[in-house]
Amino acid sequence: MTPRPQPATGSASGKVILFGEHAVVYGAPAIAVPINGLRATATFTPAADSLSELEIVADGIALNTRLSKLATGHPLAAAILETLRSLTIPNPPAGKLQVQSTIPAAAGLGSSAAVTIALARALAASLSRELTPHAAAHIAQSVETLQHGTASGIDPTVIAHNTALYFKKGSDPIFLQPSKSLMLIVADTGEPGSTRNAVAAVRARYDANPSHHQTIFAQIGALSDAARGWLANGAQAELGELMHENQRLLQLLGVSTTMLDNLCAAARQSGAFGAKLTGAGTGGCMIALVDRQTAGRVQAALLAAGAKTASINDLAPATL
Ligand code: MEV
């Protein structure tokens, strides 16, 4: 029997990939960090009577409907159904589930995994059930696979654990403890980037020339390995150079755009240690590694170069 639901809230952060996107799908290591300033939140309010249905309200996408009216493939329906399955709850609780997010969609910042995990946390809490980070990541990975086709699992994993990590597909993540804070500017091109299309495009190029792409993936993986050491030491100049090299390899994979390249150049010319696209690319966001002295100047340069937004994120070791 479904337990009597309680009012509950769940939330989850956004994320950026510091090194290794795309290559991670093919088994190379990658490094990702949570961005706690960007969050998805879900709030569950029980219905007065247990005969009502589960209603879903997501103002950001103008959605206000009942679960039974959503196609099972809809990402919010899939997130709810996967969560109930994981918790072995036979029927959805009666009430209203409101979803909000400050993480821009299709921007490479983990919006879809964060929404799923926020929603899973709210539902689990409303039913007084524990949801481990491992279970939350598993739920989000099922939804990601449905939405994006092939997914390495890095987004659900970093968001569910809410800590910086070194990730290899199919292995347990290694949690990282950077010695110093990381200051990152996250700038949005304003051009949407579809993860599904970007991953499929890289797959098509890989299939046409596997050995060339394997070489690029191995080079990207080597950057993640090197970065893991430099992160532990807080060596910003070295990390910046690795980011620059990663961006060059992402260009070779065909997932950068003129706008992303322009923003990376503007960041470096105005004093960033390094810059690269983050996430799937083909639009979306880029990141620039800065310090207190350069942050304001780089932010202004990014906005002048056409970024729609450019936020300064000071990621203290304790929050990474
Ligand atoms: C998306 O944030 C990162 C990609 O590598 C896809 C994935 O790892 O599933 C492009």
mmCIF file of C-alpha atoms and ligand atoms in Angstrom:
data_model
loop_
_atom_site.group_PDB
_atom_site.id
_atom_site.type_symbol
_atom_site.label_atom_id
_atom_site.label_comp_id
_atom_site.label_asym_id
_atom_site.label_seq_id
_atom_site.Cartn_x
_atom_site.Cartn_y
_atom_site.Cartn_z
ATOM 1 C CA MET A 1 0.000 0.000 0.000
ATOM 2 C CA THR A 2 1.215 3.544 -0.722
ATOM 3 C CA PRO A 3 1.962 5.247 2.623
ATOM 4 C CA ARG A 4 0.055 8.454 3.520
ATOM 5 C CA PRO A 5 2.138 11.187 1.846
ATOM 6 C CA GLN A 6 3.552 14.197 3.725
ATOM 7 C CA PRO A 7 4.427 17.674 2.429
ATOM 8 C CA ALA A 8 8.062 17.542 1.244
ATOM 9 C CA THR A 9 10.685 19.367 -0.782
ATOM 10 C CA GLY A 10 13.697 18.047 -2.690
ATOM 11 C CA SER A 11 16.413 19.926 -4.510
ATOM 12 C CA ALA A 12 19.514 19.277 -6.599
ATOM 13 C CA SER A 13 22.360 21.403 -7.978
ATOM 14 C CA GLY A 14 23.530 22.041 -11.515
ATOM 15 C CA LYS A 15 26.956 20.863 -12.646
ATOM 16 C CA VAL A 16 29.805 21.660 -14.995
ATOM 17 C CA ILE A 17 32.194 19.247 -16.636
ATOM 18 C CA LEU A 18 35.745 20.533 -16.131
ATOM 19 C CA PHE A 19 37.375 17.935 -18.380
ATOM 20 C CA GLY A 20 36.379 14.990 -20.525
ATOM 21 C CA GLU A 21 32.869 15.469 -21.966
ATOM 22 C CA HIS A 22 32.101 13.233 -24.966
ATOM 23 C CA ALA A 23 35.285 11.178 -24.420
ATOM 24 C CA VAL A 24 33.626 9.947 -21.194
ATOM 25 C CA VAL A 25 30.897 8.268 -23.277
ATOM 26 C CA TYR A 26 33.668 6.086 -24.797
ATOM 27 C CA GLY A 27 35.256 5.119 -21.478
ATOM 28 C CA ALA A 28 37.767 7.952 -20.947
ATOM 29 C CA PRO A 29 37.872 9.591 -17.488
ATOM 30 C CA ALA A 30 36.224 12.976 -16.900
ATOM 31 C CA ILE A 31 36.024 15.480 -14.037
ATOM 32 C CA ALA A 32 32.829 17.275 -12.998
ATOM 33 C CA VAL A 33 31.878 19.637 -10.162
ATOM 34 C CA PRO A 34 28.475 20.659 -8.779
ATOM 35 C CA ILE A 35 27.356 24.292 -9.140
ATOM 36 C CA ASN A 36 25.281 24.918 -6.052
ATOM 37 C CA GLY A 37 24.226 28.413 -7.145
ATOM 38 C CA LEU A 38 22.030 26.797 -9.800
ATOM 39 C CA ARG A 39 19.291 24.546 -8.457
ATOM 40 C CA ALA A 40 16.238 22.525 -9.367
ATOM 41 C CA THR A 41 13.583 22.262 -6.644
ATOM 42 C CA ALA A 42 10.481 20.078 -6.362
ATOM 43 C CA THR A 43 7.741 20.543 -3.775
ATOM 44 C CA PHE A 44 5.085 17.966 -2.998
ATOM 45 C CA THR A 45 1.779 18.982 -1.409
ATOM 46 C CA PRO A 46 -0.553 16.094 -0.476
ATOM 47 C CA ALA A 47 -4.157 16.213 -1.671
ATOM 48 C CA ALA A 48 -6.909 16.469 0.945
ATOM 49 C CA ASP A 49 -8.365 13.128 -0.206
ATOM 50 C CA SER A 50 -6.436 10.035 -1.226
ATOM 51 C CA LEU A 51 -8.589 9.496 -4.334
ATOM 52 C CA SER A 52 -7.089 12.465 -6.186
ATOM 53 C CA GLU A 53 -4.397 11.929 -8.767
ATOM 54 C CA LEU A 54 -0.832 13.193 -8.860
ATOM 55 C CA GLU A 55 -0.802 16.610 -10.502
ATOM 56 C CA ILE A 56 2.413 18.057 -11.974
ATOM 57 C CA VAL A 57 3.050 21.767 -12.257
ATOM 58 C CA ALA A 58 6.189 23.084 -13.994
ATOM 59 C CA ASP A 59 5.700 26.782 -14.715
ATOM 60 C CA GLY A 60 9.065 27.018 -16.546
ATOM 61 C CA ILE A 61 7.720 24.811 -19.339
ATOM 62 C CA ALA A 62 4.059 25.909 -18.961
ATOM 63 C CA LEU A 63 3.016 22.445 -17.774
ATOM 64 C CA ASN A 64 0.066 21.839 -15.473
ATOM 65 C CA THR A 65 -1.407 18.399 -15.873
ATOM 66 C CA ARG A 66 -2.092 15.049 -14.241
ATOM 67 C CA LEU A 67 0.465 12.252 -14.372
ATOM 68 C CA SER A 68 -2.069 10.033 -16.171
ATOM 69 C CA LYS A 69 -2.278 12.622 -18.988
ATOM 70 C CA LEU A 70 1.496 12.713 -19.620
ATOM 71 C CA ALA A 71 3.079 10.315 -22.118
ATOM 72 C CA THR A 72 5.208 7.775 -20.209
ATOM 73 C CA GLY A 73 8.202 8.946 -22.278
ATOM 74 C CA HIS A 74 7.843 12.544 -21.028
ATOM 75 C CA PRO A 75 10.929 13.236 -18.882
ATOM 76 C CA LEU A 76 8.864 14.307 -15.833
ATOM 77 C CA ALA A 77 6.587 11.258 -16.122
ATOM 78 C CA ALA A 78 9.634 9.021 -16.582
ATOM 79 C CA ALA A 79 11.283 10.600 -13.506
ATOM 80 C CA ILE A 80 8.192 9.960 -11.356
ATOM 81 C CA LEU A 81 7.638 6.416 -12.607
ATOM 82 C CA GLU A 82 11.334 5.498 -12.202
ATOM 83 C CA THR A 83 11.325 6.890 -8.657
ATOM 84 C CA LEU A 84 8.219 4.926 -7.670
ATOM 85 C CA ARG A 85 9.731 1.797 -9.202
ATOM 86 C CA SER A 86 13.004 2.322 -7.340
ATOM 87 C CA LEU A 87 11.152 2.825 -4.037
ATOM 88 C CA THR A 88 8.799 -0.105 -4.809
ATOM 89 C CA ILE A 89 5.770 2.162 -4.352
ATOM 90 C CA PRO A 90 2.918 0.733 -6.470
ATOM 91 C CA ASN A 91 0.826 3.905 -6.999
ATOM 92 C CA PRO A 92 1.701 7.576 -7.307
ATOM 93 C CA PRO A 93 0.752 9.575 -4.195
ATOM 94 C CA ALA A 94 -2.271 11.901 -4.443
ATOM 95 C CA GLY A 95 -1.254 15.536 -4.481
ATOM 96 C CA LYS A 96 0.545 18.275 -6.363
ATOM 97 C CA LEU A 97 4.191 18.151 -7.408
ATOM 98 C CA GLN A 98 5.622 21.543 -8.344
ATOM 99 C CA VAL A 99 8.942 21.692 -10.180
ATOM 100 C CA GLN A 100 11.103 24.794 -10.555
ATOM 101 C CA SER A 101 14.634 25.258 -11.812
ATOM 102 C CA THR A 102 17.151 28.083 -12.059
ATOM 103 C CA ILE A 103 19.385 25.870 -14.242
ATOM 104 C CA PRO A 104 19.013 26.896 -17.897
ATOM 105 C CA ALA A 105 17.862 23.980 -20.078
ATOM 106 C CA ALA A 106 19.899 22.758 -23.077
ATOM 107 C CA ALA A 107 22.931 24.648 -21.767
ATOM 108 C CA GLY A 108 25.193 21.781 -20.656
ATOM 109 C CA LEU A 109 24.630 22.447 -16.947
ATOM 110 C CA GLY A 110 22.836 19.232 -15.999
ATOM 111 C CA SER A 111 19.333 20.682 -15.907
ATOM 112 C CA SER A 112 17.556 17.439 -16.841
ATOM 113 C CA ALA A 113 19.390 15.248 -14.299
ATOM 114 C CA ALA A 114 18.925 17.903 -11.588
ATOM 115 C CA VAL A 115 15.167 18.125 -12.200
ATOM 116 C CA THR A 116 14.844 14.325 -12.031
ATOM 117 C CA ILE A 117 16.848 14.120 -8.807
ATOM 118 C CA ALA A 118 14.998 17.027 -7.139
ATOM 119 C CA LEU A 119 11.720 15.368 -8.016
ATOM 120 C CA ALA A 120 12.890 11.924 -6.818
ATOM 121 C CA ARG A 121 14.045 13.461 -3.515
ATOM 122 C CA ALA A 122 10.726 15.254 -2.981
ATOM 123 C CA LEU A 123 8.711 12.117 -3.721
ATOM 124 C CA ALA A 124 10.892 9.906 -1.500
ATOM 125 C CA ALA A 125 10.685 12.402 1.380
ATOM 126 C CA SER A 126 6.912 12.743 0.968
ATOM 127 C CA LEU A 127 6.623 8.966 1.378
ATOM 128 C CA SER A 128 9.125 8.928 4.287
ATOM 129 C CA ARG A 129 11.532 6.820 2.255
ATOM 130 C CA GLU A 130 15.286 7.131 2.151
ATOM 131 C CA LEU A 131 16.856 7.778 -1.243
ATOM 132 C CA THR A 132 20.620 7.188 -1.338
ATOM 133 C CA PRO A 133 22.781 9.211 -3.767
ATOM 134 C CA HIS A 134 23.452 5.935 -5.568
ATOM 135 C CA ALA A 135 19.699 5.276 -6.023
ATOM 136 C CA ALA A 136 19.071 8.901 -7.073
ATOM 137 C CA ALA A 137 21.849 8.669 -9.694
ATOM 138 C CA HIS A 138 20.401 5.399 -10.954
ATOM 139 C CA ILE A 139 16.919 6.906 -11.396
ATOM 140 C CA ALA A 140 18.325 9.938 -13.224
ATOM 141 C CA GLN A 141 20.523 7.757 -15.422
ATOM 142 C CA SER A 142 17.459 5.787 -16.610
ATOM 143 C CA VAL A 143 15.696 9.040 -17.513
ATOM 144 C CA GLU A 144 18.848 10.453 -19.181
ATOM 145 C CA THR A 145 19.220 7.340 -21.331
ATOM 146 C CA LEU A 146 15.605 7.689 -22.421
ATOM 147 C CA GLN A 147 16.076 11.377 -23.266
ATOM 148 C CA HIS A 148 19.616 11.538 -24.613
ATOM 149 C CA GLY A 149 20.209 8.086 -26.056
ATOM 150 C CA THR A 150 23.696 7.071 -24.919
ATOM 151 C CA ALA A 151 24.620 8.737 -21.619
ATOM 152 C CA SER A 152 27.825 8.077 -19.676
ATOM 153 C CA GLY A 153 26.172 8.673 -16.287
ATOM 154 C CA ILE A 154 28.448 11.558 -15.271
ATOM 155 C CA ASP A 155 25.658 14.147 -14.893
ATOM 156 C CA PRO A 156 23.423 12.035 -12.582
ATOM 157 C CA THR A 157 26.459 10.919 -10.569
ATOM 158 C CA VAL A 158 27.952 14.352 -9.840
ATOM 159 C CA ILE A 159 24.530 15.846 -9.114
ATOM 160 C CA ALA A 160 23.364 12.996 -6.867
ATOM 161 C CA HIS A 161 26.600 13.024 -4.832
ATOM 162 C CA ASN A 162 26.935 16.826 -4.937
ATOM 163 C CA THR A 163 30.709 16.693 -4.827
ATOM 164 C CA ALA A 164 33.588 17.127 -7.281
ATOM 165 C CA LEU A 165 34.452 13.799 -8.838
ATOM 166 C CA TYR A 166 36.623 11.867 -11.251
ATOM 167 C CA PHE A 167 34.352 9.634 -13.283
ATOM 168 C CA LYS A 168 34.829 6.655 -15.553
ATOM 169 C CA LYS A 169 31.780 5.019 -17.105
ATOM 170 C CA GLY A 170 30.924 1.785 -15.339
ATOM 171 C CA SER A 171 33.258 2.383 -12.339
ATOM 172 C CA ASP A 172 32.552 3.860 -8.925
ATOM 173 C CA PRO A 173 33.239 7.621 -8.954
ATOM 174 C CA ILE A 174 36.321 8.894 -7.129
ATOM 175 C CA PHE A 175 35.462 11.906 -4.966
ATOM 176 C CA LEU A 176 37.978 14.749 -5.248
ATOM 177 C CA GLN A 177 39.047 17.183 -2.580
ATOM 178 C CA PRO A 178 40.602 20.215 -4.231
ATOM 179 C CA SER A 179 42.953 22.020 -1.832
ATOM 180 C CA LYS A 180 41.899 25.526 -2.927
ATOM 181 C CA SER A 181 38.672 27.105 -4.069
ATOM 182 C CA LEU A 182 38.006 27.180 -7.794
ATOM 183 C CA MET A 183 36.657 30.345 -9.339
ATOM 184 C CA LEU A 184 34.778 29.638 -12.516
ATOM 185 C CA ILE A 185 32.841 31.933 -14.787
ATOM 186 C CA VAL A 186 29.965 30.119 -16.477
ATOM 187 C CA ALA A 187 28.864 31.975 -19.613
ATOM 188 C CA ASP A 188 25.869 31.075 -21.743
ATOM 189 C CA THR A 189 26.001 31.505 -25.523
ATOM 190 C CA GLY A 190 22.191 31.681 -25.509
ATOM 191 C CA GLU A 191 22.271 29.101 -28.320
ATOM 192 C CA PRO A 192 20.572 25.855 -27.220
ATOM 193 C CA GLY A 193 22.705 22.730 -27.480
ATOM 194 C CA SER A 194 20.982 19.359 -27.722
ATOM 195 C CA THR A 195 22.895 16.648 -25.852
ATOM 196 C CA ARG A 196 21.128 13.938 -27.826
ATOM 197 C CA ASN A 197 22.126 15.482 -31.182
ATOM 198 C CA ALA A 198 25.679 16.295 -30.104
ATOM 199 C CA VAL A 199 26.310 12.775 -28.778
ATOM 200 C CA ALA A 200 24.775 11.276 -31.948
ATOM 201 C CA ALA A 201 26.924 13.517 -34.186
ATOM 202 C CA VAL A 202 30.123 12.441 -32.407
ATOM 203 C CA ARG A 203 28.986 8.805 -32.693
ATOM 204 C CA ALA A 204 28.498 9.177 -36.476
ATOM 205 C CA ARG A 205 31.989 10.694 -36.865
ATOM 206 C CA TYR A 206 33.459 8.008 -34.627
ATOM 207 C CA ASP A 207 31.826 5.253 -36.704
ATOM 208 C CA ALA A 208 33.285 6.814 -39.861
ATOM 209 C CA ASN A 209 36.810 6.931 -38.395
ATOM 210 C CA PRO A 210 37.147 4.995 -35.118
ATOM 211 C CA SER A 211 40.945 5.042 -34.733
ATOM 212 C CA HIS A 212 41.228 8.829 -35.211
ATOM 213 C CA HIS A 213 38.527 9.373 -32.591
ATOM 214 C CA GLN A 214 39.986 6.831 -30.196
ATOM 215 C CA THR A 215 43.223 8.826 -30.294
ATOM 216 C CA ILE A 216 41.351 12.058 -29.445
ATOM 217 C CA PHE A 217 39.420 10.364 -26.621
ATOM 218 C CA ALA A 218 42.668 8.984 -25.172
ATOM 219 C CA GLN A 219 44.240 12.473 -25.312
ATOM 220 C CA ILE A 220 41.218 13.952 -23.543
ATOM 221 C CA GLY A 221 41.365 11.189 -20.929
ATOM 222 C CA ALA A 222 45.038 11.998 -20.313
ATOM 223 C CA LEU A 223 44.026 15.630 -19.649
ATOM 224 C CA SER A 224 41.505 14.481 -17.002
ATOM 225 C CA ASP A 225 44.204 12.334 -15.369
ATOM 226 C CA ALA A 226 46.650 15.247 -15.300
ATOM 227 C CA ALA A 227 43.973 17.650 -14.045
ATOM 228 C CA ARG A 228 43.148 15.379 -11.114
ATOM 229 C CA GLY A 229 46.660 15.948 -9.747
ATOM 230 C CA TRP A 230 46.677 19.702 -10.409
ATOM 231 C CA LEU A 231 43.239 20.076 -8.790
ATOM 232 C CA ALA A 232 44.548 18.537 -5.592
ATOM 233 C CA ASN A 233 47.310 21.200 -5.577
ATOM 234 C CA GLY A 234 45.107 24.096 -6.677
ATOM 235 C CA ALA A 235 47.479 24.763 -9.597
ATOM 236 C CA GLN A 236 45.356 27.187 -11.610
ATOM 237 C CA ALA A 237 47.813 28.031 -14.399
ATOM 238 C CA GLU A 238 48.350 24.340 -15.167
ATOM 239 C CA LEU A 239 44.604 23.595 -15.016
ATOM 240 C CA GLY A 240 43.959 26.509 -17.364
ATOM 241 C CA GLU A 241 46.406 25.134 -19.939
ATOM 242 C CA LEU A 242 44.726 21.732 -19.756
ATOM 243 C CA MET A 243 41.327 23.384 -20.305
ATOM 244 C CA HIS A 244 42.685 25.167 -23.365
ATOM 245 C CA GLU A 245 43.991 21.869 -24.748
ATOM 246 C CA ASN A 246 40.664 20.151 -23.982
ATOM 247 C CA GLN A 247 38.834 22.876 -25.916
ATOM 248 C CA ARG A 248 41.143 22.297 -28.913
ATOM 249 C CA LEU A 249 40.291 18.576 -28.851
ATOM 250 C CA LEU A 250 36.558 19.337 -28.507
ATOM 251 C CA GLN A 251 36.875 21.493 -31.631
ATOM 252 C CA LEU A 252 38.366 18.485 -33.421
ATOM 253 C CA LEU A 253 35.343 16.442 -32.298
ATOM 254 C CA GLY A 254 33.142 19.043 -34.005
ATOM 255 C CA VAL A 255 31.110 20.064 -30.943
ATOM 256 C CA SER A 256 32.334 23.638 -30.501
ATOM 257 C CA THR A 257 30.715 26.548 -32.333
ATOM 258 C CA THR A 258 31.935 29.953 -33.516
ATOM 259 C CA MET A 259 30.259 31.566 -30.497
ATOM 260 C CA LEU A 260 31.815 29.103 -28.033
ATOM 261 C CA ASP A 261 35.245 29.618 -29.660
ATOM 262 C CA ASN A 262 34.827 33.408 -29.536
ATOM 263 C CA LEU A 263 33.889 33.342 -25.850
ATOM 264 C CA CYS A 264 36.847 31.074 -25.009
ATOM 265 C CA ALA A 265 39.192 33.447 -26.866
ATOM 266 C CA ALA A 266 37.695 36.512 -25.134
ATOM 267 C CA ALA A 267 38.155 34.856 -21.731
ATOM 268 C CA ARG A 268 41.796 33.997 -22.354
ATOM 269 C CA GLN A 269 42.611 37.397 -23.847
ATOM 270 C CA SER A 270 41.168 39.132 -20.780
ATOM 271 C CA GLY A 271 43.238 37.093 -18.321
ATOM 272 C CA ALA A 272 41.487 33.752 -17.653
ATOM 273 C CA PHE A 273 43.834 30.848 -16.899
ATOM 274 C CA GLY A 274 41.901 28.745 -19.390
ATOM 275 C CA ALA A 275 38.495 28.323 -21.007
ATOM 276 C CA LYS A 276 36.484 25.616 -22.723
ATOM 277 C CA LEU A 277 32.942 24.639 -23.578
ATOM 278 C CA THR A 278 31.223 22.545 -20.931
ATOM 279 C CA GLY A 279 28.727 19.708 -21.415
ATOM 280 C CA ALA A 280 27.632 18.515 -24.815
ATOM 281 C CA GLY A 281 28.531 21.710 -26.738
ATOM 282 C CA THR A 282 26.968 22.668 -30.119
ATOM 283 C CA GLY A 283 25.693 25.690 -28.153
ATOM 284 C CA GLY A 284 25.107 25.967 -24.424
ATOM 285 C CA CYS A 285 27.742 27.176 -21.982
ATOM 286 C CA MET A 286 31.481 27.655 -21.657
ATOM 287 C CA ILE A 287 33.573 27.971 -18.504
ATOM 288 C CA ALA A 288 36.577 30.153 -17.732
ATOM 289 C CA LEU A 289 38.970 29.574 -14.832
ATOM 290 C CA VAL A 290 39.775 32.883 -13.115
ATOM 291 C CA ASP A 291 40.910 34.294 -9.774
ATOM 292 C CA ARG A 292 39.726 37.240 -7.694
ATOM 293 C CA GLN A 293 41.939 39.676 -9.619
ATOM 294 C CA THR A 294 40.739 38.686 -13.090
ATOM 295 C CA ALA A 295 37.098 37.638 -12.462
ATOM 296 C CA GLY A 296 35.449 41.028 -13.089
ATOM 297 C CA ARG A 297 37.513 41.758 -16.198
ATOM 298 C CA VAL A 298 36.853 38.324 -17.747
ATOM 299 C CA GLN A 299 33.146 38.543 -16.937
ATOM 300 C CA ALA A 300 32.917 41.947 -18.682
ATOM 301 C CA ALA A 301 34.876 40.637 -21.692
ATOM 302 C CA LEU A 302 32.527 37.639 -22.030
ATOM 303 C CA LEU A 303 29.435 39.835 -21.953
ATOM 304 C CA ALA A 304 31.029 42.225 -24.478
ATOM 305 C CA ALA A 305 31.766 39.226 -26.741
ATOM 306 C CA GLY A 306 28.065 38.332 -26.801
ATOM 307 C CA ALA A 307 27.481 35.979 -23.843
ATOM 308 C CA LYS A 308 23.843 36.129 -22.720
ATOM 309 C CA THR A 309 24.878 35.615 -19.084
ATOM 310 C CA ALA A 310 28.223 35.256 -17.310
ATOM 311 C CA SER A 311 28.103 34.311 -13.632
ATOM 312 C CA ILE A 312 31.080 34.168 -11.272
ATOM 313 C CA ASN A 313 31.041 30.994 -9.180
ATOM 314 C CA ASP A 314 33.418 30.737 -6.245
ATOM 315 C CA LEU A 315 33.516 27.016 -5.499
ATOM 316 C CA ALA A 316 35.027 26.615 -2.050
ATOM 317 C CA PRO A 317 36.691 23.221 -1.366
ATOM 318 C CA ALA A 318 34.030 22.399 1.242
ATOM 319 C CA THR A 319 31.247 22.851 -1.298
ATOM 320 C CA LEU A 320 32.974 20.955 -4.099
HETATM 321 C C1 MEV B 1 26.872 15.844 -21.060
HETATM 322 O O1 MEV B 1 26.848 16.673 -19.906
HETATM 323 C C2 MEV B 1 28.198 15.145 -21.196
HETATM 324 C C3 MEV B 1 28.362 14.229 -22.401
HETATM 325 O O2 MEV B 1 29.661 13.638 -22.285
HETATM 326 C C4 MEV B 1 27.296 13.162 -22.469
HETATM 327 C C5 MEV B 1 27.436 12.119 -21.378
HETATM 328 O O3 MEV B 1 28.510 11.972 -20.769
HETATM 329 O O4 MEV B 1 26.447 11.387 -21.160
HETATM 330 C C6 MEV B 1 28.328 15.014 -23.714
#
